[in-house]
Amino acid sequence: MFYNQNIDRIFTELKTSRHEGLTAKEAQARLEKYGRNEMQQDPPTPIWKIFIRSFKEPLVIILLLAVLLSLISGIYELTNGGDLQHARSSFYESIAIMILILINSGLSIWQTVNARKSLDSLKEMNNHQVSVLRDSSWEKMSATLLVPGDIIGVKMGDFIEADVRWFKVSELQVLEAHLTGESEPISKVTAELADETDLGDRKNMGYSGSTVTNGNGYAVIVATGMDTELGKIAGLLKNVPDSKTPIEKTINELTQKLMYVAAGVVLFTLVAGGFKTWLTTGTFSFTSFTAILSTAIALAVAAIPDALPAVLSIVLTIGAKVLSKSKGLIKSLNSVETLGSTTFIASDKTGTLTKNEMTVTRFFTNGIEFEVEGRGYEPLGEITPKDMTSARQFIVASILNNEANVSINETGNYVPFGNPTDVALVVLGLKCNIDRHELLNQKAEIDYDILRIFPFDSTRKMMSVVVKAGNEFKVLTKGAPDVLLSRADAKTDQHAFEMKVNKFASEALRTLAVGERIISEDEALNSTMEELENNISILGLAGIIDPPREEVKQSVETLHDASINVVMITGDHAKTAQAIAAKLGIISDDESQVIEGKQIDKMSDDELFNTVEDIRVYARVSPEHKQRIIKQLQRHGEVVAMTGDGVNDAPALRSADIGIAMGINGTDVTKESADLILLDDKFTTIEHSVAAGRTIFTNIKNFMRHELTTNVAEVLSLMFGLLFITRDIGHVSSSTPILTALMVLWVNMISDALPSFALGYDVPESDIMNKPPRDTHKTILDSKMMMRIVVRGVTMGLVVFGAFVLAARKGMQVEEAQTVAFLTLVFGQLWNVFDARSSKTLYHRNPFSNSKLIMAVAFSALSSLFVTMSPFFNEVMGTARLSAGVYLMLIFVPAIPVFLISGIKAVLLKGNLYEVTD
Ligand code: ATP
């Protein structure tokens, strides 16, 4: 029990110190003793379970059925003294199908392990960082390394990562709803409490999983991991079930449907085949039944895109990894898909569109406007006019009402600490030779003491401190000028300040007003923030430059080319926002595209709905406005990506289709609510992530199209054989299937799956960001895609069928004719890959731009040729070695229809008779 003890006793008990913290050595020893500060998870599903589970897949069940039928027919032949050769090939077929089933299970296992690993590494990257005092110095470290006895500091927006006892707080408020159900934030204290205080009333304690909604505080950790209150109630955290992405769901549904098709096709084959045999031979023997059965099995295998689900989930997982390399950390695979279809990007200004390196370049006080030279944090720069006596009060108020700092590092550079706006004021102070530390450490003529701090908050748009200045008590307030002016006393010359605000803002400067109010000691100690931030006497105005990031203009242009709308949402003044938006190309000097938060307040939802698509800049908005904007945009069917950095932004990030948080300056709470985290806080990373999302989606579409074309070609060629070969041709009997089940399996799982995989990694087409976003309401298998699949599948099916008939006519043996059909299919598809990877035609892409694809195609081609040449595979797969001339023909002839179809399409595209939509 720590809440009822004196804080000093706790320090002694936990063998730690509030000024030095633990030593690194002691912390390491405690980490070993108490374990990492994390919730234990259920052990992940063991590999053997994934293996067993893979046998429950419908596809595998069909294949197992095929094995069974094949075995039965083999055993029947053996025991009834039938065709020995046939019996042998039945056994081989069973074994080979079993091997392929095992390969499929292996793929499932590999995919699960791979997904697990990459999710773990994404989790690791998303680990919360905590400020910890170790060996007398503050450092940031992963929350998982915290141990009892550690001293931590938290501020607004942080998560509390362990159970703690507060020893220093400043207006600290914490939300503990997850433990107590209390939805209002609790104000924290440091004093010890009575013995029988309930958990919800232990105001001197902080609990793991709570969020800091206001102020800041320092605490000593008393429990970590499973020993925390959260750990006790949570027990073992259940593993989050893998949720499927929309594309994965579409594919699963498709595979299910194809199962029925496969079952129908098998039934049809048995009936039609039986009927055909009876018609052509007048009898129906077991041998003819087994021949029909092989066709049926081959067809069942042909109808299902075996490798598709595994390839798809692997590509999605890898896509998320690729994204994180481009500094966009994606938290769920669903978002990869959504990112590619984003139509509106609403971005914060400060830090994302601008550099967040603020410098005061002008200020206005006592009727005089001062100009300040020098940029950045180095406190060098002339100030004109030189006489600054009249500015002293304004500057002192600016730097006392401030928690920022600049210091010189080992390399002699000035580094900022704290809020950038505040840093700018501290630097201004130093340029005027007024140092905050000197004011507070009794080195100035008046002795200043800070009594209370009301931190900056983007809803209030103000920050205040209560100070004791000599014998006087004052509240110092600074914030958005319009807010301060609305709370100003009667003496303040509103008009003069408003004019200056407009002047500064139209020069793209961020504006900030500074004021003060003399109060009584009683007010200083007891009045609320609301009461104190009133009747302010405005001392002056600062104009702060925050230069736009150079690369953003280009990004905005690229996004506009991609028909994506870019919107700026800022707490800043409308004029400042407008000037910067114009510089970045977000607006063309058009004022009607700018709107202020207070105008939104006056609008009904329907009114906002009617204008929301035309507005490009929202100024002086609070986080609540963001949610309204998102809602109305979504009503228009827009897919909205929205950034946010403060605690209050979390709900908006959750309602956006893609919530985006800042990796460096964002709070834990926003990171937790976001779908995408910008590891470098840069707007350009959003653009890159959208482009990556589009690429991944297009690649998935391409390999799906490719795989499904193969399935259509296989089913059709087998069907054509079954229906149209009614007489024996040469050595080939009319009941022989065009392709054996093993050949079909080989194509699906090896010669076609590898290039499909490589398509999943393909580089984007050059025009990926020149097209409008994908319509999310349309399924991935839209009519255009179906059309492409059907046209190519039917053609390929006909060509394979034709090749088989021609081979039979030439007097080839059964195995030879089947091998001809097999290689025609293999090479037809290998050529087709190059057509599938372009939304236009194969003539539009450099075939060598994806080296993985070239390697996959080469491997598929060589291995497929090999299985026709090796006596072992001849025996197992029923292939046969052909002559060199035939091989040459089989490699190149299947290219003709592919080039022809692409050629026709190219001509149609050129004549604008055909439109590419994806
Ligand atoms: P964005 O939402 O794009 O990040 P922003 O950072 O300009 O915009 P806020 O941080 O909410 O928005 O700031 C809004 C206004 O509040 C600023 O224009 C400024 O006048 C005032 N302000 C900002 N920082 C402080 C601060 N530390 N102390 C007092 N007032 C501040």
PDB file of N, CA and C in Angstrom, residues 187-235:
ATOM      1  N   SER A 187      -8.123  15.076 -10.562  1.00  0.00           N
ATOM      2  CA  SER A 187      -6.979  15.921 -10.241  1.00  0.00           C
ATOM      3  C   SER A 187      -6.112  15.183  -9.240  1.00  0.00           C
ATOM      4  N   LYS A 188      -4.825  15.193  -9.486  1.00  0.00           N
ATOM      5  CA  LYS A 188      -3.926  14.410  -8.647  1.00  0.00           C
ATOM      6  C   LYS A 188      -3.249  15.270  -7.575  1.00  0.00           C
ATOM      7  N   VAL A 189      -2.906  14.641  -6.446  1.00  0.00           N
ATOM      8  CA  VAL A 189      -2.239  15.330  -5.343  1.00  0.00           C
ATOM      9  C   VAL A 189      -1.027  14.500  -4.911  1.00  0.00           C
ATOM     10  N   THR A 190      -0.245  15.032  -3.978  1.00  0.00           N
ATOM     11  CA  THR A 190       0.941  14.284  -3.549  1.00  0.00           C
ATOM     12  C   THR A 190       0.853  13.800  -2.094  1.00  0.00           C
ATOM     13  N   ALA A 191      -0.026  14.426  -1.318  1.00  0.00           N
ATOM     14  CA  ALA A 191      -0.071  14.106   0.114  1.00  0.00           C
ATOM     15  C   ALA A 191      -0.546  12.682   0.374  1.00  0.00           C
ATOM     16  N   GLU A 192      -0.144  12.139   1.554  1.00  0.00           N
ATOM     17  CA  GLU A 192      -0.575  10.774   1.863  1.00  0.00           C
ATOM     18  C   GLU A 192      -2.052  10.765   2.243  1.00  0.00           C
ATOM     19  N   LEU A 193      -2.708   9.604   2.011  1.00  0.00           N
ATOM     20  CA  LEU A 193      -4.158   9.508   2.231  1.00  0.00           C
ATOM     21  C   LEU A 193      -4.463   8.519   3.349  1.00  0.00           C
ATOM     22  N   ALA A 194      -5.737   8.560   3.784  1.00  0.00           N
ATOM     23  CA  ALA A 194      -6.144   7.683   4.888  1.00  0.00           C
ATOM     24  C   ALA A 194      -6.090   6.215   4.465  1.00  0.00           C
ATOM     25  N   ASP A 195      -5.971   5.330   5.497  1.00  0.00           N
ATOM     26  CA  ASP A 195      -5.783   3.898   5.231  1.00  0.00           C
ATOM     27  C   ASP A 195      -6.858   3.259   4.358  1.00  0.00           C
ATOM     28  N   GLU A 196      -8.142   3.647   4.646  1.00  0.00           N
ATOM     29  CA  GLU A 196      -9.212   2.915   3.940  1.00  0.00           C
ATOM     30  C   GLU A 196      -9.703   3.618   2.664  1.00  0.00           C
ATOM     31  N   THR A 197      -8.803   4.357   1.986  1.00  0.00           N
ATOM     32  CA  THR A 197      -9.228   5.040   0.755  1.00  0.00           C
ATOM     33  C   THR A 197      -9.402   4.020  -0.381  1.00  0.00           C
ATOM     34  N   ASP A 198     -10.548   4.134  -1.106  1.00  0.00           N
ATOM     35  CA  ASP A 198     -10.793   3.223  -2.237  1.00  0.00           C
ATOM     36  C   ASP A 198      -9.891   3.555  -3.408  1.00  0.00           C
ATOM     37  N   LEU A 199      -9.744   2.577  -4.283  1.00  0.00           N
ATOM     38  CA  LEU A 199      -8.894   2.747  -5.472  1.00  0.00           C
ATOM     39  C   LEU A 199      -9.218   4.033  -6.239  1.00  0.00           C
ATOM     40  N   GLY A 200     -10.528   4.261  -6.462  1.00  0.00           N
ATOM     41  CA  GLY A 200     -10.952   5.423  -7.253  1.00  0.00           C
ATOM     42  C   GLY A 200     -10.627   6.755  -6.581  1.00  0.00           C
ATOM     43  N   ASP A 201     -10.401   6.738  -5.264  1.00  0.00           N
ATOM     44  CA  ASP A 201     -10.129   7.995  -4.542  1.00  0.00           C
ATOM     45  C   ASP A 201      -8.662   8.169  -4.186  1.00  0.00           C
ATOM     46  N   ARG A 202      -7.832   7.240  -4.627  1.00  0.00           N
ATOM     47  CA  ARG A 202      -6.408   7.360  -4.274  1.00  0.00           C
ATOM     48  C   ARG A 202      -5.742   8.379  -5.189  1.00  0.00           C
ATOM     49  N   LYS A 203      -5.969   9.648  -4.827  1.00  0.00           N
ATOM     50  CA  LYS A 203      -5.558  10.726  -5.729  1.00  0.00           C
ATOM     51  C   LYS A 203      -4.058  10.934  -5.780  1.00  0.00           C
ATOM     52  N   ASN A 204      -3.319  10.285  -4.876  1.00  0.00           N
ATOM     53  CA  ASN A 204      -1.869  10.455  -4.941  1.00  0.00           C
ATOM     54  C   ASN A 204      -1.209   9.331  -5.728  1.00  0.00           C
ATOM     55  N   MET A 205      -2.057   8.472  -6.312  1.00  0.00           N
ATOM     56  CA  MET A 205      -1.520   7.358  -7.089  1.00  0.00           C
ATOM     57  C   MET A 205      -1.897   7.518  -8.559  1.00  0.00           C
ATOM     58  N   GLY A 206      -1.089   6.922  -9.439  1.00  0.00           N
ATOM     59  CA  GLY A 206      -1.425   6.863 -10.857  1.00  0.00           C
ATOM     60  C   GLY A 206      -1.376   5.403 -11.265  1.00  0.00           C
ATOM     61  N   TYR A 207      -2.251   5.005 -12.185  1.00  0.00           N
ATOM     62  CA  TYR A 207      -2.331   3.591 -12.518  1.00  0.00           C
ATOM     63  C   TYR A 207      -2.049   3.332 -13.989  1.00  0.00           C
ATOM     64  N   SER A 208      -1.397   2.231 -14.219  1.00  0.00           N
ATOM     65  CA  SER A 208      -1.029   1.826 -15.581  1.00  0.00           C
ATOM     66  C   SER A 208      -2.252   1.864 -16.498  1.00  0.00           C
ATOM     67  N   GLY A 209      -2.079   2.408 -17.684  1.00  0.00           N
ATOM     68  CA  GLY A 209      -3.163   2.463 -18.668  1.00  0.00           C
ATOM     69  C   GLY A 209      -3.967   3.749 -18.613  1.00  0.00           C
ATOM     70  N   SER A 210      -3.682   4.631 -17.618  1.00  0.00           N
ATOM     71  CA  SER A 210      -4.412   5.903 -17.541  1.00  0.00           C
ATOM     72  C   SER A 210      -3.753   6.911 -18.476  1.00  0.00           C
ATOM     73  N   THR A 211      -4.499   7.983 -18.816  1.00  0.00           N
ATOM     74  CA  THR A 211      -3.912   9.018 -19.666  1.00  0.00           C
ATOM     75  C   THR A 211      -3.896  10.347 -18.930  1.00  0.00           C
ATOM     76  N   VAL A 212      -2.849  11.124 -19.201  1.00  0.00           N
ATOM     77  CA  VAL A 212      -2.738  12.438 -18.584  1.00  0.00           C
ATOM     78  C   VAL A 212      -3.486  13.424 -19.475  1.00  0.00           C
ATOM     79  N   THR A 213      -4.535  14.048 -18.950  1.00  0.00           N
ATOM     80  CA  THR A 213      -5.324  14.943 -19.785  1.00  0.00           C
ATOM     81  C   THR A 213      -4.966  16.402 -19.548  1.00  0.00           C
ATOM     82  N   ASN A 214      -4.213  16.674 -18.495  1.00  0.00           N
ATOM     83  CA  ASN A 214      -3.837  18.061 -18.235  1.00  0.00           C
ATOM     84  C   ASN A 214      -2.625  18.109 -17.312  1.00  0.00           C
ATOM     85  N   GLY A 215      -1.834  19.154 -17.460  1.00  0.00           N
ATOM     86  CA  GLY A 215      -0.741  19.398 -16.531  1.00  0.00           C
ATOM     87  C   GLY A 215       0.412  18.429 -16.674  1.00  0.00           C
ATOM     88  N   ASN A 216       1.245  18.396 -15.635  1.00  0.00           N
ATOM     89  CA  ASN A 216       2.339  17.431 -15.639  1.00  0.00           C
ATOM     90  C   ASN A 216       2.658  16.987 -14.220  1.00  0.00           C
ATOM     91  N   GLY A 217       3.472  15.960 -14.119  1.00  0.00           N
ATOM     92  CA  GLY A 217       3.753  15.437 -12.787  1.00  0.00           C
ATOM     93  C   GLY A 217       4.970  14.526 -12.781  1.00  0.00           C
ATOM     94  N   TYR A 218       5.501  14.307 -11.562  1.00  0.00           N
ATOM     95  CA  TYR A 218       6.630  13.407 -11.368  1.00  0.00           C
ATOM     96  C   TYR A 218       6.221  12.352 -10.357  1.00  0.00           C
ATOM     97  N   ALA A 219       6.687  11.118 -10.587  1.00  0.00           N
ATOM     98  CA  ALA A 219       6.224  10.044  -9.722  1.00  0.00           C
ATOM     99  C   ALA A 219       7.290   8.980  -9.584  1.00  0.00           C
ATOM    100  N   VAL A 220       7.110   8.159  -8.551  1.00  0.00           N
ATOM    101  CA  VAL A 220       7.986   7.011  -8.391  1.00  0.00           C
ATOM    102  C   VAL A 220       7.157   5.762  -8.698  1.00  0.00           C
ATOM    103  N   ILE A 221       7.778   4.854  -9.448  1.00  0.00           N
ATOM    104  CA  ILE A 221       7.038   3.647  -9.848  1.00  0.00           C
ATOM    105  C   ILE A 221       6.993   2.663  -8.683  1.00  0.00           C
ATOM    106  N   VAL A 222       5.781   2.156  -8.407  1.00  0.00           N
ATOM    107  CA  VAL A 222       5.662   1.210  -7.299  1.00  0.00           C
ATOM    108  C   VAL A 222       5.335  -0.206  -7.776  1.00  0.00           C
ATOM    109  N   ALA A 223       4.784  -0.331  -8.979  1.00  0.00           N
ATOM    110  CA  ALA A 223       4.507  -1.679  -9.496  1.00  0.00           C
ATOM    111  C   ALA A 223       4.553  -1.655 -11.018  1.00  0.00           C
ATOM    112  N   THR A 224       5.020  -2.750 -11.597  1.00  0.00           N
ATOM    113  CA  THR A 224       5.093  -2.829 -13.067  1.00  0.00           C
ATOM    114  C   THR A 224       4.431  -4.112 -13.556  1.00  0.00           C
ATOM    115  N   GLY A 225       4.196  -4.182 -14.861  1.00  0.00           N
ATOM    116  CA  GLY A 225       3.713  -5.395 -15.532  1.00  0.00           C
ATOM    117  C   GLY A 225       2.474  -5.984 -14.896  1.00  0.00           C
ATOM    118  N   MET A 226       2.543  -7.280 -14.601  1.00  0.00           N
ATOM    119  CA  MET A 226       1.369  -7.985 -14.078  1.00  0.00           C
ATOM    120  C   MET A 226       1.064  -7.626 -12.623  1.00  0.00           C
ATOM    121  N   ASP A 227       1.999  -6.918 -11.944  1.00  0.00           N
ATOM    122  CA  ASP A 227       1.749  -6.532 -10.554  1.00  0.00           C
ATOM    123  C   ASP A 227       0.907  -5.268 -10.450  1.00  0.00           C
ATOM    124  N   THR A 228       0.683  -4.586 -11.580  1.00  0.00           N
ATOM    125  CA  THR A 228      -0.098  -3.350 -11.525  1.00  0.00           C
ATOM    126  C   THR A 228      -1.576  -3.697 -11.354  1.00  0.00           C
ATOM    127  N   GLU A 229      -2.372  -2.684 -10.988  1.00  0.00           N
ATOM    128  CA  GLU A 229      -3.818  -2.908 -10.837  1.00  0.00           C
ATOM    129  C   GLU A 229      -4.398  -3.418 -12.148  1.00  0.00           C
ATOM    130  N   LEU A 230      -3.905  -2.850 -13.262  1.00  0.00           N
ATOM    131  CA  LEU A 230      -4.399  -3.268 -14.576  1.00  0.00           C
ATOM    132  C   LEU A 230      -4.062  -4.741 -14.819  1.00  0.00           C
ATOM    133  N   GLY A 231      -2.826  -5.092 -14.478  1.00  0.00           N
ATOM    134  CA  GLY A 231      -2.382  -6.476 -14.647  1.00  0.00           C
ATOM    135  C   GLY A 231      -3.258  -7.425 -13.857  1.00  0.00           C
ATOM    136  N   LYS A 232      -3.628  -7.000 -12.637  1.00  0.00           N
ATOM    137  CA  LYS A 232      -4.429  -7.874 -11.782  1.00  0.00           C
ATOM    138  C   LYS A 232      -5.806  -8.124 -12.384  1.00  0.00           C
ATOM    139  N   ILE A 233      -6.424  -7.066 -12.941  1.00  0.00           N
ATOM    140  CA  ILE A 233      -7.778  -7.301 -13.476  1.00  0.00           C
ATOM    141  C   ILE A 233      -7.734  -7.872 -14.894  1.00  0.00           C
ATOM    142  N   ALA A 234      -6.672  -7.538 -15.628  1.00  0.00           N
ATOM    143  CA  ALA A 234      -6.651  -7.975 -17.023  1.00  0.00           C
ATOM    144  C   ALA A 234      -6.381  -9.466 -17.111  1.00  0.00           C
ATOM    145  N   GLY A 235      -5.630 -10.019 -16.131  1.00  0.00           N
ATOM    146  CA  GLY A 235      -5.225 -11.402 -16.236  1.00  0.00           C
ATOM    147  C   GLY A 235      -4.407 -11.534 -17.504  1.00  0.00           C
TER     148      GLY A 235
END
